[in-house]
Short mmCIF file of C-alpha atoms in Angstrom, two decimals:
data_model
loop_
_atom_site.label_atom_id
_atom_site.label_comp_id
_atom_site.label_asym_id
_atom_site.label_seq_id
_atom_site.Cartn_x
_atom_site.Cartn_y
_atom_site.Cartn_z
CA MET A 1 83.90 73.58 104.31
CA ASN A 2 85.41 74.71 107.62
CA ILE A 3 85.93 78.44 108.07
CA GLN A 4 85.82 78.52 111.85
CA LEU A 5 88.63 80.86 112.82
CA THR A 6 91.54 79.55 114.85
CA GLU A 7 92.87 81.32 117.92
CA GLU A 8 95.76 82.69 115.84
CA GLN A 9 93.36 84.04 113.22
CA GLU A 10 91.23 85.72 115.88
CA MET A 11 94.38 87.35 117.27
CA LEU A 12 95.35 88.50 113.78
CA ARG A 13 91.93 90.06 113.27
CA SER A 14 91.96 91.77 116.66
CA SER A 15 95.47 93.18 116.28
CA ALA A 16 94.74 94.38 112.72
CA ARG A 17 91.61 96.17 113.87
CA GLY A 18 93.47 97.88 116.68
CA PHE A 19 96.25 98.96 114.32
CA VAL A 20 93.88 100.38 111.71
CA ASP A 21 91.81 102.22 114.32
CA LYS A 22 94.93 103.82 115.78
CA GLU A 23 97.13 104.41 112.75
CA CYS A 24 94.62 105.08 109.95
CA PRO A 25 92.00 107.67 110.95
CA THR A 26 89.84 109.08 108.18
CA THR A 27 91.82 112.31 108.35
CA LEU A 28 94.85 110.36 107.13
CA VAL A 29 92.73 108.62 104.47
CA ARG A 30 91.74 112.02 103.08
CA GLN A 31 95.35 113.22 103.13
CA ILE A 32 96.41 110.12 101.21
CA GLU A 33 93.66 110.68 98.64
CA ASP A 34 94.95 114.20 98.04
CA SER A 35 98.61 113.17 97.83
CA GLU A 36 100.48 112.42 94.61
CA SER A 37 101.71 109.02 95.80
CA GLY A 38 98.34 107.65 96.94
CA TYR A 39 99.80 105.96 100.01
CA SER A 40 101.67 106.67 103.24
CA PRO A 41 105.28 105.42 103.24
CA GLU A 42 105.36 105.69 107.03
CA LEU A 43 102.24 103.54 107.40
CA TRP A 44 103.62 101.07 104.85
CA LYS A 45 106.76 100.61 106.96
CA LYS A 46 104.71 100.03 110.10
CA MET A 47 102.62 97.41 108.31
CA ALA A 48 105.77 95.68 107.09
CA ALA A 49 107.18 95.69 110.62
CA LEU A 50 104.06 93.81 111.76
CA GLY A 51 104.72 91.12 109.14
CA TRP A 52 101.68 91.95 107.04
CA MET A 53 103.56 91.98 103.72
CA GLY A 54 104.89 88.48 104.31
CA LEU A 55 101.72 86.99 105.77
CA ALA A 56 101.04 84.65 102.83
CA ILE A 57 104.68 84.28 101.72
CA PRO A 58 106.37 80.93 102.57
CA GLY A 59 108.78 80.88 105.48
CA GLU A 60 111.82 80.05 103.34
CA TYR A 61 111.40 83.46 101.68
CA GLU A 62 111.17 85.42 104.95
CA GLY A 63 107.39 85.22 105.13
CA THR A 64 105.21 83.73 107.85
CA GLY A 65 103.63 81.03 105.68
CA GLY A 66 100.02 81.99 106.35
CA SER A 67 97.11 81.02 104.15
CA PHE A 68 95.13 83.09 101.70
CA LEU A 69 92.27 83.02 104.22
CA ASP A 70 94.59 84.71 106.74
CA LEU A 71 95.21 87.40 104.17
CA VAL A 72 91.47 87.86 103.65
CA LEU A 73 90.97 88.39 107.39
CA LEU A 74 93.63 91.09 107.37
CA ILE A 75 92.28 92.85 104.28
CA GLU A 76 88.77 92.91 105.73
CA GLU A 77 90.04 94.90 108.70
CA MET A 78 91.96 97.21 106.39
CA GLY A 79 88.71 97.81 104.51
CA ARG A 80 86.99 98.95 107.69
CA GLY A 81 89.36 101.88 107.87
CA CYS A 82 89.47 102.65 104.11
CA LEU A 83 93.21 102.06 104.33
CA SER A 84 94.69 103.19 101.02
CA GLY A 85 97.82 101.85 99.40
CA PRO A 86 99.28 99.15 97.14
CA PHE A 87 98.85 96.28 99.63
CA LEU A 88 96.28 94.34 97.64
CA SER A 89 98.11 94.54 94.32
CA THR A 90 101.52 93.81 95.88
CA VAL A 91 100.68 91.12 98.42
CA ALA A 92 97.36 89.53 97.43
CA VAL A 93 98.07 89.42 93.69
CA ALA A 94 101.73 89.83 92.68
CA ALA A 95 103.39 88.05 95.60
CA MET A 96 100.88 85.21 95.39
CA ALA A 97 101.58 84.85 91.64
CA ILE A 98 105.35 84.80 92.10
CA ALA A 99 105.10 82.28 94.96
CA ALA A 100 102.84 80.02 92.91
CA ALA A 101 104.32 80.27 89.41
CA GLY A 102 107.64 82.11 89.61
CA THR A 103 111.05 80.54 89.11
CA GLU A 104 113.25 79.84 92.10
CA ARG A 105 115.43 82.80 91.16
CA GLN A 106 112.40 85.10 91.05
CA LYS A 107 111.20 83.83 94.41
CA GLN A 108 114.59 84.19 96.07
CA GLU A 109 115.08 87.69 94.68
CA LEU A 110 111.65 89.24 95.12
CA LEU A 111 109.63 87.52 97.84
CA PRO A 112 111.95 88.45 100.75
CA GLN A 113 111.98 92.07 99.56
CA ILE A 114 108.19 92.10 99.37
CA ALA A 115 107.96 90.56 102.84
CA ARG A 116 110.21 93.30 104.22
CA GLY A 117 108.12 96.00 102.54
CA GLU A 118 111.00 97.03 100.28
CA LYS A 119 109.33 96.34 96.92
CA ILE A 120 105.93 97.35 95.59
CA LEU A 121 104.31 95.63 92.61
CA THR A 122 101.16 96.01 90.55
CA LEU A 123 99.22 94.23 87.82
CA ALA A 124 98.73 95.57 84.28
CA LEU A 125 95.87 93.56 82.77
CA THR A 126 92.95 95.61 81.44
CA GLU A 127 93.23 97.24 78.01
CA PRO A 128 91.24 99.92 76.15
CA GLY A 129 89.09 97.20 74.59
CA GLY A 130 87.84 96.21 78.04
CA GLY A 131 87.66 92.81 79.65
CA TRP A 132 89.34 91.24 82.65
CA ASP A 133 90.40 87.82 81.44
CA ALA A 134 93.24 86.53 79.30
CA ASP A 135 91.05 86.32 76.19
CA SER A 136 90.79 90.12 75.99
CA ILE A 137 94.58 90.68 75.79
CA ARG A 138 95.79 92.41 72.62
CA ILE A 139 99.06 94.02 73.73
CA SER A 140 101.89 92.20 71.94
CA ALA A 141 105.18 90.73 73.11
CA ASN A 142 107.42 89.66 70.24
CA ALA A 143 110.31 87.27 70.86
CA MET A 144 113.81 88.38 69.83
CA ASN A 145 116.52 85.89 70.83
CA ASP A 146 116.50 85.86 74.67
CA TYR A 147 114.28 88.93 74.95
CA TYR A 148 110.76 90.04 74.25
CA VAL A 149 109.65 93.45 72.97
CA ILE A 150 106.33 94.60 74.42
CA SER A 151 104.16 97.21 72.69
CA GLY A 152 100.67 98.42 73.56
CA THR A 153 98.59 100.16 76.19
CA LYS A 154 97.12 99.15 79.53
CA LEU A 155 94.43 100.99 81.49
CA PHE A 156 93.43 101.20 85.16
CA VAL A 157 96.86 100.14 86.41
CA GLU A 158 97.01 100.95 90.11
CA ASP A 159 99.82 102.81 91.89
CA VAL A 160 102.32 102.43 89.05
CA SER A 161 104.07 105.69 89.99
CA ILE A 162 105.26 104.14 93.27
CA THR A 163 105.80 100.56 92.15
CA ASP A 164 109.09 98.85 91.43
CA TYR A 165 107.71 96.16 89.13
CA VAL A 166 104.68 95.62 86.92
CA LEU A 167 103.22 92.23 86.10
CA CYS A 168 102.22 92.78 82.48
CA VAL A 169 99.96 90.30 80.70
CA ALA A 170 100.77 90.23 76.98
CA ARG A 171 100.01 88.14 73.90
CA THR A 172 103.03 86.22 72.65
CA ASN A 173 101.36 83.92 70.14
CA ASN A 174 98.37 84.61 67.91
CA ASP A 175 98.47 81.32 66.05
CA ASP A 176 96.26 79.46 68.52
CA GLY A 177 93.65 82.18 68.89
CA SER A 178 92.49 83.60 72.18
CA GLU A 179 92.67 80.39 74.19
CA ASN A 180 96.46 80.31 74.31
CA GLY A 181 99.42 82.53 73.54
CA ILE A 182 99.25 84.58 76.77
CA THR A 183 102.37 85.27 78.84
CA VAL A 184 102.90 87.15 82.13
CA PHE A 185 106.02 89.32 82.29
CA LEU A 186 107.76 90.95 85.22
CA LEU A 187 108.87 94.45 84.17
CA ASN A 188 110.86 97.04 86.05
CA THR A 189 108.88 100.30 86.02
CA ALA A 190 112.12 102.13 85.17
CA SER A 191 112.36 100.22 81.86
CA LEU A 192 113.08 102.31 78.79
CA GLY A 193 109.89 102.89 76.81
CA LEU A 194 107.49 102.45 79.72
CA LYS A 195 105.41 105.59 80.16
CA TYR A 196 102.37 106.32 82.29
CA SER A 197 99.88 109.08 82.99
CA SER A 198 97.40 109.33 85.85
CA PHE A 199 93.67 110.04 85.83
CA ASN A 200 91.23 110.86 88.58
CA THR A 201 88.93 108.16 89.95
CA ILE A 202 85.73 108.35 91.98
CA GLY A 203 87.32 106.17 94.65
CA GLY A 204 90.26 108.49 95.25
CA THR A 205 92.82 105.78 94.37
CA GLN A 206 95.78 106.19 92.02
CA GLN A 207 95.15 104.65 88.59
CA TYR A 208 97.10 105.09 85.39
CA GLU A 209 97.24 104.55 81.67
CA VAL A 210 100.50 102.73 80.94
CA VAL A 211 102.03 102.77 77.47
CA PHE A 212 104.61 100.15 76.54
CA ASP A 213 106.62 101.60 73.66
CA SER A 214 108.86 98.71 72.52
CA VAL A 215 109.82 97.82 76.09
CA VAL A 216 112.52 95.15 76.15
CA VAL A 217 112.24 92.45 78.83
CA PRO A 218 114.44 89.34 79.29
CA ALA A 219 112.82 85.95 78.77
CA THR A 220 113.97 85.08 82.30
CA ASN A 221 111.37 87.58 83.58
CA ILE A 222 108.44 85.44 82.52
CA ILE A 223 106.13 84.34 85.35
CA GLY A 224 105.05 80.79 84.62
CA GLU A 225 105.29 79.27 81.14
CA PRO A 226 105.57 81.18 77.83
CA ASP A 227 102.31 81.13 75.84
CA ASN A 228 100.61 79.45 78.79
CA GLY A 229 99.96 82.32 81.18
CA ARG A 230 96.20 81.90 81.10
CA THR A 231 96.29 79.88 84.35
CA VAL A 232 98.40 82.51 86.10
CA VAL A 233 95.99 85.24 85.00
CA ARG A 234 93.00 83.26 86.24
CA HIS A 235 94.63 82.76 89.64
CA MET A 236 95.53 86.46 89.91
CA LEU A 237 91.94 87.41 89.09
CA ASP A 238 90.63 84.97 91.71
CA TRP A 239 92.97 86.24 94.42
CA GLY A 240 92.32 89.86 93.51
CA ALA A 241 88.55 89.47 93.34
CA ILE A 242 88.25 87.78 96.74
CA ALA A 243 90.72 90.20 98.33
CA LYS A 244 88.62 93.08 97.00
CA CYS A 245 85.47 91.38 98.36
CA ALA A 246 87.10 91.20 101.78
CA GLU A 247 87.97 94.88 101.59
CA MET A 248 84.37 95.72 100.64
CA ILE A 249 82.96 93.59 103.47
CA GLY A 250 85.07 95.34 106.08
CA ALA A 251 84.06 98.73 104.72
CA ALA A 252 80.40 97.73 104.53
CA ARG A 253 80.37 96.63 108.17
CA GLN A 254 81.87 99.97 109.15
CA VAL A 255 79.06 101.73 107.27
CA VAL A 256 76.51 99.67 109.20
CA ASP A 257 78.13 100.55 112.52
CA MET A 258 78.29 104.24 111.61
CA THR A 259 74.66 104.26 110.52
CA VAL A 260 73.34 102.45 113.60
CA ALA A 261 75.24 104.85 115.87
CA HIS A 262 73.85 107.82 113.96
CA ALA A 263 70.29 106.46 114.08
CA LYS A 264 70.50 106.16 117.87
CA GLU A 265 71.67 109.76 118.23
CA ARG A 266 69.64 111.58 115.56
CA ILE A 267 66.45 113.03 117.00
CA ALA A 268 63.33 113.56 114.86
CA TYR A 269 59.85 114.23 116.17
CA GLU A 270 61.29 114.19 119.69
CA ARG A 271 62.60 110.63 119.46
CA PRO A 272 65.68 108.87 118.01
CA ILE A 273 65.13 107.84 114.40
CA ALA A 274 66.28 104.35 115.43
CA SER A 275 62.88 103.94 117.10
CA PHE A 276 61.09 104.08 113.75
CA GLN A 277 60.38 100.70 112.22
CA VAL A 278 61.43 101.65 108.70
CA VAL A 279 64.87 102.74 109.96
CA GLN A 280 65.24 99.53 111.95
CA HIS A 281 64.37 97.42 108.92
CA LEU A 282 66.85 99.25 106.71
CA CYS A 283 69.62 98.75 109.26
CA VAL A 284 68.79 95.04 109.48
CA ASP A 285 68.80 94.79 105.66
CA MET A 286 72.25 96.38 105.61
CA LEU A 287 73.59 93.89 108.17
CA THR A 288 72.04 90.99 106.25
CA TYR A 289 73.86 92.09 103.10
CA VAL A 290 77.14 92.22 105.03
CA ASP A 291 76.74 88.77 106.56
CA THR A 292 75.67 87.18 103.27
CA SER A 293 78.65 88.74 101.49
CA ARG A 294 81.01 87.54 104.19
CA ASN A 295 79.72 83.97 104.07
CA ILE A 296 80.10 83.51 100.32
CA THR A 297 83.43 85.35 100.27
CA TYR A 298 84.90 83.23 103.05
CA GLU A 299 83.79 80.05 101.34
CA ALA A 300 85.63 81.13 98.19
CA ALA A 301 88.68 82.20 100.23
CA TRP A 302 88.75 78.84 102.00
CA ARG A 303 88.56 76.97 98.69
CA LEU A 304 91.38 79.11 97.29
CA SER A 305 93.46 78.36 100.40
CA GLU A 306 92.81 74.64 99.97
CA GLU A 307 93.52 74.83 96.21
CA LEU A 308 90.06 73.44 95.41
CA PRO A 309 88.01 74.28 92.29
CA CYS A 310 86.33 77.60 93.03
CA ALA A 311 85.53 79.48 89.81
CA GLN A 312 81.81 79.53 90.57
CA GLN A 313 82.30 80.52 94.22
CA VAL A 314 84.69 83.36 93.36
CA ALA A 315 82.35 84.70 90.69
CA ALA A 316 79.34 84.49 93.01
CA ALA A 317 81.18 86.32 95.78
CA LYS A 318 82.35 89.18 93.57
CA ALA A 319 79.05 89.58 91.70
CA TRP A 320 77.02 89.64 94.91
CA THR A 321 79.38 91.73 97.03
CA ASN A 322 79.73 94.34 94.28
CA GLU A 323 76.02 95.06 94.46
CA ALA A 324 75.62 94.53 98.20
CA TYR A 325 78.30 97.08 99.09
CA VAL A 326 76.71 99.73 96.88
CA ARG A 327 73.26 99.05 98.35
CA ILE A 328 74.64 99.27 101.89
CA THR A 329 76.39 102.58 101.29
CA LYS A 330 73.30 104.00 99.56
CA MET A 331 71.05 103.06 102.46
CA GLY A 332 73.60 104.33 104.98
CA THR A 333 73.90 107.64 103.17
CA HIS A 334 70.13 108.06 103.03
CA LEU A 335 69.72 107.31 106.73
CA HIS A 336 72.34 109.94 107.57
CA GLY A 337 70.13 112.51 105.89
CA ALA A 338 71.52 115.68 104.33
CA ILE A 339 74.86 115.40 106.16
CA GLY A 340 75.47 112.07 104.47
CA PHE A 341 75.61 113.78 101.10
CA THR A 342 78.35 116.21 102.10
CA ARG A 343 81.91 115.47 101.06
CA ASP A 344 83.17 116.15 104.56
CA HIS A 345 81.28 113.29 106.19
CA ASP A 346 83.09 109.97 106.49
CA ILE A 347 80.31 107.93 104.93
CA GLY A 348 81.06 109.62 101.62
CA LEU A 349 84.46 107.95 101.59
CA TYR A 350 82.83 104.55 101.67
CA TYR A 351 80.21 105.34 99.04
CA ARG A 352 82.86 106.51 96.56
CA ARG A 353 84.99 103.45 97.28
CA ALA A 354 81.96 101.22 96.74
CA LYS A 355 81.39 102.52 93.23
CA ALA A 356 85.07 102.10 92.34
CA ALA A 357 85.33 98.62 93.87
CA GLN A 358 82.56 97.33 91.59
CA LEU A 359 84.94 97.41 88.63
CA ALA A 360 88.08 96.02 90.25
CA PHE A 361 88.94 92.48 89.09
CA GLY A 362 85.71 92.19 87.16
CA ASP A 363 82.32 93.88 87.43
CA SER A 364 79.09 92.06 88.27
CA ASP A 365 78.18 91.36 84.64
CA TYR A 366 81.55 89.73 83.99
CA HIS A 367 81.27 87.45 87.02
CA LEU A 368 77.66 86.56 86.26
CA GLU A 369 78.84 85.42 82.83
CA VAL A 370 81.51 83.30 84.51
CA MET A 371 78.84 81.70 86.70
CA ALA A 372 76.69 81.05 83.64
CA ARG A 373 79.59 79.25 81.94
CA GLU A 374 80.17 77.19 85.08
CA LEU A 375 76.50 76.15 84.94
CA GLY A 376 76.99 75.04 81.34
CA LEU A 377 74.89 77.87 79.88
#
């Protein structure tokens, strides 16, 4: 494994950090949380102008041809600033899936538009029955000539009110049981019969229940092979899980920096609380959690970039980082004292995001089960 950053990657990280610090203050984050859209169109355009949307898209489709590891570096810096929006679902999941498994027509039509920031996409995977993998899919897609008719409900679909397309995972064949018969469809959100309703989340992000009421979609809108979408789903979960880990790592490091700065300034018993051993040890524990999370996440990101087997590494990264981020934000909140428990303080943003991030692309229990399977248990 070699995850030593190149000069170009260091420049990417530095420029991303400068952009987030300047363009995404926490005042804007709070405004976005309170808005109906859940993102800033102006900020989205600026990000597109920097080439962020096309970072991992091949050059022949107007991207810059970067690796998934490059994308992880960028998302980590976005996490530091709690930057809200559909970047992860559009770029790290949907665009990656289309580039890897889409037809040439789909690539030519969609990838350049994504790279220019003109199209927003999201993933509709989880259903009321729970579960994050292909085996848990019950929503049906019935073939009718050159079309499919999709019926069922999806939950926790992000940003669907502002997206142009939804990648919907549906069951197209029940004959072979849960192992096969899964297909990934590309649906226009303006399709007749597609309805959605929003619900509030602890993380302040926009999530929806999406109902597919006999939605008709052409067979040409299938991503990958009919009845064989399990591989596409697994890849999307891997990309999404590691991208979310990167976001959590960036946010966790920001919590550490905020807490250390506060500990140096807060006076108790006529001395800074940073001079007390217990506070020092807690701050060191927080940093250790960050560095451990980063190491296992970057190993998984590197393996994904190199297209190496990585199921165990992805599961380990998400299971560990889920818990580490929550522990870090809890310790940071406690060390801030009473002010840390007010909604107006910035550390509260990170704590709420930590709780929400635990469930995205699989909670800790799910990924621990994946690891157990990989160990042959």
